[in-house]
PDB file of C-alpha atoms and ligand atoms in Angstrom:
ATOM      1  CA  UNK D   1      28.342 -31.484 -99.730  1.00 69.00           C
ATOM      2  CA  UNK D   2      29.156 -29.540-102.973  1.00 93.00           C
ATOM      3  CA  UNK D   3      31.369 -29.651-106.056  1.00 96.00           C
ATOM      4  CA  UNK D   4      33.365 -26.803-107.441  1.00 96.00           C
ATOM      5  CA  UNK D   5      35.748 -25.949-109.590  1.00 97.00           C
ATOM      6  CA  UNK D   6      39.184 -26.944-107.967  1.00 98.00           C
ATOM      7  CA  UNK D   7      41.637 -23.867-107.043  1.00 96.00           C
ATOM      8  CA  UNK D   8      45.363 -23.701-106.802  1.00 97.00           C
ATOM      9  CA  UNK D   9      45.087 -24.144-102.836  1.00 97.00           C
ATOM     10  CA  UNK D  10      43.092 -27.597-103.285  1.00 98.00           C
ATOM     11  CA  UNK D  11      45.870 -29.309-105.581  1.00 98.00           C
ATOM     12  CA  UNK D  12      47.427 -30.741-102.461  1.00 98.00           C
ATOM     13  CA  UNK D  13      44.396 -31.906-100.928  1.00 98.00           C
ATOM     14  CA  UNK D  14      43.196 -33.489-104.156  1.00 98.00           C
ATOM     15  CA  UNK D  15      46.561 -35.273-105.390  1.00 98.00           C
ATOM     16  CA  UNK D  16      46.593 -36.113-101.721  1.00 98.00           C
ATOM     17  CA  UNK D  17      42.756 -38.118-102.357  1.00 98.00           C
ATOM     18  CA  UNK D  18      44.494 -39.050-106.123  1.00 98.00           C
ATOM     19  CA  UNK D  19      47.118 -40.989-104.240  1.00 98.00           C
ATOM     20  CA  UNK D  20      44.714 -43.250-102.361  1.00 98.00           C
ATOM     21  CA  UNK D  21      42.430 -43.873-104.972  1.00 97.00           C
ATOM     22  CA  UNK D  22      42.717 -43.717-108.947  1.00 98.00           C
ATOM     23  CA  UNK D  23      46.734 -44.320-108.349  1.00 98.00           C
ATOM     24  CA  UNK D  24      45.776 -47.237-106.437  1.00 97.00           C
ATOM     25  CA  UNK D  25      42.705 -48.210-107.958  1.00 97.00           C
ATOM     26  CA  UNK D  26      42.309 -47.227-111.679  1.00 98.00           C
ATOM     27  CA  UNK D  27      41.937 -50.667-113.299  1.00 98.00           C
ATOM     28  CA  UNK D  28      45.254 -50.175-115.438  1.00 98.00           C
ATOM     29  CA  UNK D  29      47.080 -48.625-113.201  1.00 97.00           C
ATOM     30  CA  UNK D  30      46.327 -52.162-110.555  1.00 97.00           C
ATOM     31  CA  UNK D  31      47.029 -54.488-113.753  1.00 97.00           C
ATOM     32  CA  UNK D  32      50.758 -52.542-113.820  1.00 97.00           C
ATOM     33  CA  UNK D  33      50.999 -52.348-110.119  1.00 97.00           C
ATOM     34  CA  UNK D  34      52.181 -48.850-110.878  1.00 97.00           C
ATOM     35  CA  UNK D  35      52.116 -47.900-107.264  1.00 97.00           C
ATOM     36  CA  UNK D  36      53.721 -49.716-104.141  1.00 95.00           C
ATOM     37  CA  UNK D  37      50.854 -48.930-101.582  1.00 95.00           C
ATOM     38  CA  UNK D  38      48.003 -46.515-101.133  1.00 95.00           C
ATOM     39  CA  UNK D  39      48.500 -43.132-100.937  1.00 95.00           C
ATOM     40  CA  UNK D  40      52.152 -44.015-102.559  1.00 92.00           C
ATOM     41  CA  UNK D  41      51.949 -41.779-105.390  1.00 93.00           C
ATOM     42  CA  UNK D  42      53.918 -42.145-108.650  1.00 96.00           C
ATOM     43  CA  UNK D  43      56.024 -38.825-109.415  1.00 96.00           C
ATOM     44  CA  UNK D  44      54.710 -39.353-113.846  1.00 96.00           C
ATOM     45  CA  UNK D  45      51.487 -39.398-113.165  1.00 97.00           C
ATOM     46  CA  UNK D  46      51.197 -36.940-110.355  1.00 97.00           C
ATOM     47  CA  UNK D  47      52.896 -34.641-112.945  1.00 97.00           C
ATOM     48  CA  UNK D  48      50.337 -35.580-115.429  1.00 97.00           C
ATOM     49  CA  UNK D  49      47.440 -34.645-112.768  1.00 98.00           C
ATOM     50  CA  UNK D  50      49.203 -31.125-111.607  1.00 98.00           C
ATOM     51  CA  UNK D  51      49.233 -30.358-115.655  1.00 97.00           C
ATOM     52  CA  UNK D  52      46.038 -31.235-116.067  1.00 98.00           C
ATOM     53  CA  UNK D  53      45.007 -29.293-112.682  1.00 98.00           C
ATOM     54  CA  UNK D  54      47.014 -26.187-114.072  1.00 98.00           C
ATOM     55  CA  UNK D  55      43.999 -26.017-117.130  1.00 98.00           C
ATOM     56  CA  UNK D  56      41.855 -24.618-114.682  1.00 98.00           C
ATOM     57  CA  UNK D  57      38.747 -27.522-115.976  1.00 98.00           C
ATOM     58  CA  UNK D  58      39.216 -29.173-113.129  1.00 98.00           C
ATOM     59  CA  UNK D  59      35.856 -30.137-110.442  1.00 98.00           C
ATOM     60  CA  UNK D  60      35.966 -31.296-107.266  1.00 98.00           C
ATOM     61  CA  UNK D  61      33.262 -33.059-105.068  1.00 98.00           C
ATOM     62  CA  UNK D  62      33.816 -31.568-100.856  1.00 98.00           C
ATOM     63  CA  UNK D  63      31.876 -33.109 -98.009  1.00 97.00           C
ATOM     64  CA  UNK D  64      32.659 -31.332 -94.689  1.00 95.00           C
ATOM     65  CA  UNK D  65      35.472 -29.448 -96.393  1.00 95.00           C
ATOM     66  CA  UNK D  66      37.072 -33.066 -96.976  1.00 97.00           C
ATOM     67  CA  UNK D  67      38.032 -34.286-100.914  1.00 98.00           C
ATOM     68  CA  UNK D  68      35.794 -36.731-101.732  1.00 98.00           C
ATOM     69  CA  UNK D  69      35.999 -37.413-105.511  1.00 98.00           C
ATOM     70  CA  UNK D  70      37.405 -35.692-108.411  1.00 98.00           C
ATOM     71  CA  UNK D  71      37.056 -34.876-112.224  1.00 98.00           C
ATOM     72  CA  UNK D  72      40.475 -33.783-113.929  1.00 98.00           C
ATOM     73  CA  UNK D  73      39.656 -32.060-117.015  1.00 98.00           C
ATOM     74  CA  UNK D  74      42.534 -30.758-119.557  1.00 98.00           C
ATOM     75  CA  UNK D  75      42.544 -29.509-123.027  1.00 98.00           C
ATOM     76  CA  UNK D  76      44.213 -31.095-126.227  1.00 98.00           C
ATOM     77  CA  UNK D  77      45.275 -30.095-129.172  1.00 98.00           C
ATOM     78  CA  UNK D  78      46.404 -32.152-131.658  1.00 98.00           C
ATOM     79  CA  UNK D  79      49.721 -31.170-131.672  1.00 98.00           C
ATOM     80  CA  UNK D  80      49.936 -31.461-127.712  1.00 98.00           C
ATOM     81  CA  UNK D  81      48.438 -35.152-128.585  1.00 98.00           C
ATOM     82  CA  UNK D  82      51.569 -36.012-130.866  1.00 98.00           C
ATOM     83  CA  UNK D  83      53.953 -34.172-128.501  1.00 97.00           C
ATOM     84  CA  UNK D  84      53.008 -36.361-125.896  1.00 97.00           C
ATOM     85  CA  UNK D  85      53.046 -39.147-127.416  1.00 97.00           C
ATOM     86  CA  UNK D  86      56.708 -38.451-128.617  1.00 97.00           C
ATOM     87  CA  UNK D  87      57.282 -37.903-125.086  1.00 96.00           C
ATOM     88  CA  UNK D  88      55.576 -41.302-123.987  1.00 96.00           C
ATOM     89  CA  UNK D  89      57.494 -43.604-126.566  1.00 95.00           C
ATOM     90  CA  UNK D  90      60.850 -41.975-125.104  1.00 96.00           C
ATOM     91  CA  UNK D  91      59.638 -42.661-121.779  1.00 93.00           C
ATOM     92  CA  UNK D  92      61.912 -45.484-119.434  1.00 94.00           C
ATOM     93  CA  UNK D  93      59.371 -45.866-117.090  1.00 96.00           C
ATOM     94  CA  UNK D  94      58.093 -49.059-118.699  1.00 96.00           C
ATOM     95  CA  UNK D  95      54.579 -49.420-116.873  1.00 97.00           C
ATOM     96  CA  UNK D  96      53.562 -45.547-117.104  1.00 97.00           C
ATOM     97  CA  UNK D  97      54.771 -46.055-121.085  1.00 97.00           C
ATOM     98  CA  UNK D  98      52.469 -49.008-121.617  1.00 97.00           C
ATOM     99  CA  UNK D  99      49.665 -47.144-120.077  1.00 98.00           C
ATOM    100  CA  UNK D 100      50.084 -43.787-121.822  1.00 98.00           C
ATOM    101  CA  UNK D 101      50.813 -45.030-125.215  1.00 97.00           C
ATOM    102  CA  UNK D 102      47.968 -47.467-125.198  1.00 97.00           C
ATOM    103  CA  UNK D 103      45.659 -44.410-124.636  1.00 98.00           C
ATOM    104  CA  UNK D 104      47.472 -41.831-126.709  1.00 98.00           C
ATOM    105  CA  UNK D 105      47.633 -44.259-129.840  1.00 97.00           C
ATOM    106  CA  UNK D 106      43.941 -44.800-129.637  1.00 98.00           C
ATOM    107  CA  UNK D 107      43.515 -41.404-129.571  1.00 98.00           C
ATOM    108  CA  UNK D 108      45.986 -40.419-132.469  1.00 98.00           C
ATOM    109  CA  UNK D 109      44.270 -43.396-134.423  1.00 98.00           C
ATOM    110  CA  UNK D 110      40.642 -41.893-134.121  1.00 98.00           C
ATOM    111  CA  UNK D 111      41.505 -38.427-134.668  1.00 98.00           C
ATOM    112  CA  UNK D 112      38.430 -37.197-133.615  1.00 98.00           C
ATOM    113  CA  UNK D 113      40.136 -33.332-134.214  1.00 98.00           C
ATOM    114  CA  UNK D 114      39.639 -34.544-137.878  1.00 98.00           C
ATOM    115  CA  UNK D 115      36.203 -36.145-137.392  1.00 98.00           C
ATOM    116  CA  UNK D 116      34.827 -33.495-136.070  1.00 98.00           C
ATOM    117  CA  UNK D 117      37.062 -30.153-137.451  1.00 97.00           C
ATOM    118  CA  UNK D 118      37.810 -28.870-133.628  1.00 98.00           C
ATOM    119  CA  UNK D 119      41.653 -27.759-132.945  1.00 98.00           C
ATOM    120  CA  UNK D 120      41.211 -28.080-128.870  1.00 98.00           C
ATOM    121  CA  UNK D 121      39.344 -31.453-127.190  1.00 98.00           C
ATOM    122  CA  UNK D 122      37.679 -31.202-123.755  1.00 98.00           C
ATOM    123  CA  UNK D 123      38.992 -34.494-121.859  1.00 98.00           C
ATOM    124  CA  UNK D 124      37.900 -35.980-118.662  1.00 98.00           C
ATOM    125  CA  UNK D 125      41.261 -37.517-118.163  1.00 98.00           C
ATOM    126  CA  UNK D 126      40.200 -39.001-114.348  1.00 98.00           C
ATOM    127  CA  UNK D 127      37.767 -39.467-112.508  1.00 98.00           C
ATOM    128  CA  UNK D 128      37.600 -40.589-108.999  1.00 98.00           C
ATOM    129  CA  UNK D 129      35.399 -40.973-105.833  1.00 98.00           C
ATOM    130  CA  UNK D 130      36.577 -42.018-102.194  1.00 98.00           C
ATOM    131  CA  UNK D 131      35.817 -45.158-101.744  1.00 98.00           C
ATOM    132  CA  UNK D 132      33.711 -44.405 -98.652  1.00 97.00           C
ATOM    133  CA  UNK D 133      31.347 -42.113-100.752  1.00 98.00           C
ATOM    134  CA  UNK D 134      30.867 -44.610-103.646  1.00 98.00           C
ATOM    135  CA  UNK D 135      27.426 -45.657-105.404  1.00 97.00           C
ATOM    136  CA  UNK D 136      25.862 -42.800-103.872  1.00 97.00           C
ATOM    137  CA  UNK D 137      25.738 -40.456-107.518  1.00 97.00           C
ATOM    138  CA  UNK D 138      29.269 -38.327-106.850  1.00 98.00           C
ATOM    139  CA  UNK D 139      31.089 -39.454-109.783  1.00 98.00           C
ATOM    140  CA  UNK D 140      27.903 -38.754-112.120  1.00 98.00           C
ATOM    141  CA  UNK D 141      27.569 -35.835-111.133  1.00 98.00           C
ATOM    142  CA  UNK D 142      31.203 -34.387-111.729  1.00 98.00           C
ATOM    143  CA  UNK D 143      30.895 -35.495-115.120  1.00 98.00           C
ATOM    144  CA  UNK D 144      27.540 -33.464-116.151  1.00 98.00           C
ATOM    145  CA  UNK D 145      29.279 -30.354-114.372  1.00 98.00           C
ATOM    146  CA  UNK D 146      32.130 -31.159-116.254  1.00 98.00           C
ATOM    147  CA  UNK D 147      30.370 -31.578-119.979  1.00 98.00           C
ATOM    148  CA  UNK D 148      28.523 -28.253-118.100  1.00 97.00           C
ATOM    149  CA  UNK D 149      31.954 -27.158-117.786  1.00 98.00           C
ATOM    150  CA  UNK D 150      33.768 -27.622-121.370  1.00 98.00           C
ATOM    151  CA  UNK D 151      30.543 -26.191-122.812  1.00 97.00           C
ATOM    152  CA  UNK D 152      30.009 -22.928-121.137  1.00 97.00           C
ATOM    153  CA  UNK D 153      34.227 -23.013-121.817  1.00 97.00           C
ATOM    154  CA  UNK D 154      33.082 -22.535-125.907  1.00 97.00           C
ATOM    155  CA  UNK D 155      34.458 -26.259-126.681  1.00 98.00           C
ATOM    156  CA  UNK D 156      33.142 -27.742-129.136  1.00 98.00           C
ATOM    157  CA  UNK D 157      34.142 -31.584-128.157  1.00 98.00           C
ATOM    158  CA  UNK D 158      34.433 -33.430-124.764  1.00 98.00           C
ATOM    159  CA  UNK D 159      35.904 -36.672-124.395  1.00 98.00           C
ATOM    160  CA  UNK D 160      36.481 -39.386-121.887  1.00 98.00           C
ATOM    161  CA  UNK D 161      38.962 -41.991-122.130  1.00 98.00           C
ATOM    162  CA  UNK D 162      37.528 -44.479-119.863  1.00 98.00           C
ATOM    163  CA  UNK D 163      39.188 -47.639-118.919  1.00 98.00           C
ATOM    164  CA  UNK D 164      36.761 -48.874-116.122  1.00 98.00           C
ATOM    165  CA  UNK D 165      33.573 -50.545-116.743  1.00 98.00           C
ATOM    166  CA  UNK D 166      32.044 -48.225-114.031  1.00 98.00           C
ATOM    167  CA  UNK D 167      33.006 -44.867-115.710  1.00 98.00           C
ATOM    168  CA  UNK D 168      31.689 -46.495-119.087  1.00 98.00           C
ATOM    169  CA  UNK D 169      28.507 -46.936-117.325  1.00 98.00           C
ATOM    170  CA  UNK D 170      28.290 -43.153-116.285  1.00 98.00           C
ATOM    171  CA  UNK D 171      29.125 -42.315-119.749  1.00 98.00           C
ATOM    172  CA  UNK D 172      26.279 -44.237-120.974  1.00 98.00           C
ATOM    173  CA  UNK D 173      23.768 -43.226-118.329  1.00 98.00           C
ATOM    174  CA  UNK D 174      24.342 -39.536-119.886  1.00 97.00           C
ATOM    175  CA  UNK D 175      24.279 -40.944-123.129  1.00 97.00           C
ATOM    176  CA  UNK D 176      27.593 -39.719-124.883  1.00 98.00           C
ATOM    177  CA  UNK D 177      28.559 -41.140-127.873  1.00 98.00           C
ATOM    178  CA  UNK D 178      30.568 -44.231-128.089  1.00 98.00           C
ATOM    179  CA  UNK D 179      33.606 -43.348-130.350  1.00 98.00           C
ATOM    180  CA  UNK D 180      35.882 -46.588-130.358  1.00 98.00           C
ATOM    181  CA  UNK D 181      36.563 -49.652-128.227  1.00 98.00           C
ATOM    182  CA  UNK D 182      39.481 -51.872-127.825  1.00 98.00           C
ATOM    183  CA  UNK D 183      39.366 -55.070-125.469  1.00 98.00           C
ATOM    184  CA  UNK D 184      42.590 -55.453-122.853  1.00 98.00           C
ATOM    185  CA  UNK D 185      42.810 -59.080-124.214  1.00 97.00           C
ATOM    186  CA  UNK D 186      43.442 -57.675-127.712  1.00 98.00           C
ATOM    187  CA  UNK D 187      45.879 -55.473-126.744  1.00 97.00           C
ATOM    188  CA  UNK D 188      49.567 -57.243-126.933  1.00 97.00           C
ATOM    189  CA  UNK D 189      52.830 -56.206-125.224  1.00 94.00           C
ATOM    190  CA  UNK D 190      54.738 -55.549-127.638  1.00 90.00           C
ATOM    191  CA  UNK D 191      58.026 -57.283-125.903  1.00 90.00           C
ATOM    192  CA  UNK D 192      56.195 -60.441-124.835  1.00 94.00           C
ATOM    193  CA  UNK D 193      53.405 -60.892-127.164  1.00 96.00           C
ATOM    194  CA  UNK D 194      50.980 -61.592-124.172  1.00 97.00           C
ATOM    195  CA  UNK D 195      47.923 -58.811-123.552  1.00 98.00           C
ATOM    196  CA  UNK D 196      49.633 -56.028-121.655  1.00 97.00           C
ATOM    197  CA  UNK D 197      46.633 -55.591-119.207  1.00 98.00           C
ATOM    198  CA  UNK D 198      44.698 -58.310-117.562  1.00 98.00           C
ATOM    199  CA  UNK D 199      42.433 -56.635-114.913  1.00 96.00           C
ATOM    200  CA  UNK D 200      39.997 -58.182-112.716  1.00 93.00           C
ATOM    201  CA  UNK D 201      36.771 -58.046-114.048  1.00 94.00           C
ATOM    202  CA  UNK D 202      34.461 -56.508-114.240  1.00 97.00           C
ATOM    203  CA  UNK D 203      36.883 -54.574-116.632  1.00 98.00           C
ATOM    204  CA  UNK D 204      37.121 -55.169-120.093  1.00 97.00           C
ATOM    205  CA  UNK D 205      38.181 -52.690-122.253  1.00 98.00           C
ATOM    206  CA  UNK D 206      39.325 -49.249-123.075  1.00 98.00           C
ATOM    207  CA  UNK D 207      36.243 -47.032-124.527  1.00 98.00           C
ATOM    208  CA  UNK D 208      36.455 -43.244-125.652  1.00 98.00           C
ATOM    209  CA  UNK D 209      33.226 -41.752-125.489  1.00 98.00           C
ATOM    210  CA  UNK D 210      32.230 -38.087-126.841  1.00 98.00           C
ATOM    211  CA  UNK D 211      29.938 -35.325-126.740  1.00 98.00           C
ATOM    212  CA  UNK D 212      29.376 -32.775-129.171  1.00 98.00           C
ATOM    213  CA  UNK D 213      28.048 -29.597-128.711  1.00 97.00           C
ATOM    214  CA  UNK D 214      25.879 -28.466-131.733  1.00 84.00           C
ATOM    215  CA  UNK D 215      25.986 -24.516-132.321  1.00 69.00           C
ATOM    216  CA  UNK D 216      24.047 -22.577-130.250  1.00 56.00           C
TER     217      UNK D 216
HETATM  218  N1  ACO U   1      30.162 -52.006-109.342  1.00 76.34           N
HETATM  219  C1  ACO U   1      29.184 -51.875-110.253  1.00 76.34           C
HETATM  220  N2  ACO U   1      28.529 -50.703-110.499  1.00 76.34           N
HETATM  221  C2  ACO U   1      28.894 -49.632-109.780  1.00 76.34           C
HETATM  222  C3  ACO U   1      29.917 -49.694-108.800  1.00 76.34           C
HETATM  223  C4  ACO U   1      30.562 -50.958-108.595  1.00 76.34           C
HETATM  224  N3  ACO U   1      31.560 -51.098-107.720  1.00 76.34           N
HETATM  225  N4  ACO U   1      30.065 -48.460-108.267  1.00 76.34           N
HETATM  226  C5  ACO U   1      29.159 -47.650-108.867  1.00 76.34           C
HETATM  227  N5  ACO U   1      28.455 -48.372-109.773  1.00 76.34           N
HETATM  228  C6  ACO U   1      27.416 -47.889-110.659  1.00 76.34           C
HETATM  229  C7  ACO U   1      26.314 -47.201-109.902  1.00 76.34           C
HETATM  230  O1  ACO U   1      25.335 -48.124-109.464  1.00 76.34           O
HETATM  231  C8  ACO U   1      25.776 -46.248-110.935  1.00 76.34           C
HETATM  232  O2  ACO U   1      24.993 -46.947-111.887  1.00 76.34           O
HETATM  233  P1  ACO U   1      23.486 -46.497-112.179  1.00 76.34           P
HETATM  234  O3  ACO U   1      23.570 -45.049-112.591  1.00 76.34           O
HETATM  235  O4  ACO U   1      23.077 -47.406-113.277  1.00 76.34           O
HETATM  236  O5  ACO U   1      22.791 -46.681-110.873  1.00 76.34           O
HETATM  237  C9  ACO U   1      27.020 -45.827-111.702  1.00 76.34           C
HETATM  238  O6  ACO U   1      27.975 -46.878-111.487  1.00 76.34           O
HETATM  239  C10 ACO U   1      27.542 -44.482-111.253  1.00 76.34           C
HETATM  240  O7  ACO U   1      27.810 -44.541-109.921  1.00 76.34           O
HETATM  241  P2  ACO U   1      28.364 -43.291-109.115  1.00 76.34           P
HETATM  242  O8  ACO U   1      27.843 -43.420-107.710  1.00 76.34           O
HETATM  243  O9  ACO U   1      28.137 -41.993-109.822  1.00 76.34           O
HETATM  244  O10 ACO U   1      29.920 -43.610-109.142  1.00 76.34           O
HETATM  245  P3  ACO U   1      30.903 -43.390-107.906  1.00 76.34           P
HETATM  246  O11 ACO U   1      30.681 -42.023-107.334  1.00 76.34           O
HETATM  247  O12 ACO U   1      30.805 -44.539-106.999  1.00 76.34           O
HETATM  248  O13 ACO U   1      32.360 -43.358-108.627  1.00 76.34           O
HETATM  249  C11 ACO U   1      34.227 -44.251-109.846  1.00 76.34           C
HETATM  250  C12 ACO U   1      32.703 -44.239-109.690  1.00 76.34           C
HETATM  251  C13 ACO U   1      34.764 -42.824-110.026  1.00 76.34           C
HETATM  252  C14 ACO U   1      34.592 -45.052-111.094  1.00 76.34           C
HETATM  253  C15 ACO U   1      34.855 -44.893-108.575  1.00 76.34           C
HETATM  254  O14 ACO U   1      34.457 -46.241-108.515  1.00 76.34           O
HETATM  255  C16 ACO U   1      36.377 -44.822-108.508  1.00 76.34           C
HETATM  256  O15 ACO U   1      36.947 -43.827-108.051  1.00 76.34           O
HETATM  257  N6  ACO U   1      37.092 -45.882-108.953  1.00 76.34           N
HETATM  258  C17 ACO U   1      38.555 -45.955-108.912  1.00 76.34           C
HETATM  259  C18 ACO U   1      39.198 -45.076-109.958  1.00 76.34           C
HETATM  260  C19 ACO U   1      38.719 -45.390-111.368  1.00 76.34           C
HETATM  261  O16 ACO U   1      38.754 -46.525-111.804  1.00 76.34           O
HETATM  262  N7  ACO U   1      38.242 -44.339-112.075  1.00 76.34           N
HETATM  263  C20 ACO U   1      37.712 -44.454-113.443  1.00 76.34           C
HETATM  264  C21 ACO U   1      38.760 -44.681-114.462  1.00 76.34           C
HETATM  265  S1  ACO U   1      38.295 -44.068-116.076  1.00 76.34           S
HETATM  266  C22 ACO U   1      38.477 -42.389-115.958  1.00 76.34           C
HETATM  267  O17 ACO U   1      39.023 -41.903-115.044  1.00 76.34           O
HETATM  268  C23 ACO U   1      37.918 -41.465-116.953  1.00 76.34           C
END
């Protein structure tokens, strides 16, 4: 078993593992039934992924040569933040809009660039873990390769939006910095006035969490 940084000839193999897991499984991505089955894929955010992929910040966990978890890691700057976002509001794709513009807007409204003077953010946009090689550490330890990652990189930020209460766990358990919260019950479709995501607990909310790296 080892992790590595993911290459152009793994994409496949790891969208492939995306498909059956974080599509299926992410909690907003279940609340929005964005995909039909597993392994369905959704042709937004598999565009998303191969973006993100094409930063190069990407780790991958192996086991026997197999994909068995994933950390896709991208860079941001704040003008690729509002670009996106104009792209997300213009989007028709109604459930991949309310997902992206719920975590872009958060973003924008933080503006950690500002916070913390940086022109380019580290994100951990997704992580994932076969569901057959869960509990057992994986997903902890492609995020410390990947804070390993954005630091030997020169960033001065890493971020992680992270919308399940496991991932906020990880993020805790390496102590990164809690930079905003918003409950799922709080946050109101803007067409029907009802909370746009209800998932099954034990997800609550949408946290951001940080790390910065002091000057070495
Ligand atoms: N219920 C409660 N706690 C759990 C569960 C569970 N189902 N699974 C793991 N944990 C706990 C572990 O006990 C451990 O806690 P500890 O350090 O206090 O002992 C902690 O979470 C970390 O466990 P790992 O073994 O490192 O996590 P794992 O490799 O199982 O992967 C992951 C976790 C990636 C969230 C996986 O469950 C998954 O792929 N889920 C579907 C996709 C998803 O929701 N991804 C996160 C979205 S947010 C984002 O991508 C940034």
């Amino acid at each position: 078993d080892f992790v590595c940084p993911i290459e152009a000839d793994l994409y496949e193999a790891v969208m492939e593992h995306l498909r059956l897991t974080f599509f299926w499984e992410e909690p907003l991505n279940v609340c929005v039934s964005l995909c039909e089955a597993p392994g369905s894929g959704h042709p937004k955010l598999e565009a998303v992924c191969l973006d993100t992929l094409q930063d190069g910040l990407s780790i991958v966990a192996l086991s026997d040569g197999k994909v068995v978890g994933c950390a896709l890691n991208g860079s941001q700057s704040r003008q690729q933040l509002d670009e996106a976002i104009k792209q997300t509001y213009a989007e028709t794709d109604k459930k991949f809009r309310s997902i992206f513009s719920m975590l872009y807007d958060n973003n924008r409204d933080i503006d950690l660039y500002t916070k913390y003077d940086v022109h380019d953010i580290f994100e951990c946009r997704i992580l994932s873990v076969d569901p057959d090689y869960r509990g057992k550490g994986i997903a902890r330890i492609l995020l410390d390769q990947s804070i390993q990652e954005a630091r030997l990189r020169g960033f001065k930020l890493f971020k992680v939006d992270a919308t399940s209460a496991i991932s906020q766990r990880i993020c805790r358990s390496r102590s990164l910095t809690l930079e905003h919260e918003i409950l799922y019950a709080d946050h109101l479709d803007p067409d029907t006035g009802k909370p746009a995501f209800v998932p099954p607990p034990p997800h609550y909310g949408l946290q951001i969490y940080s790390r910065l790296f002091e000057k070495e």
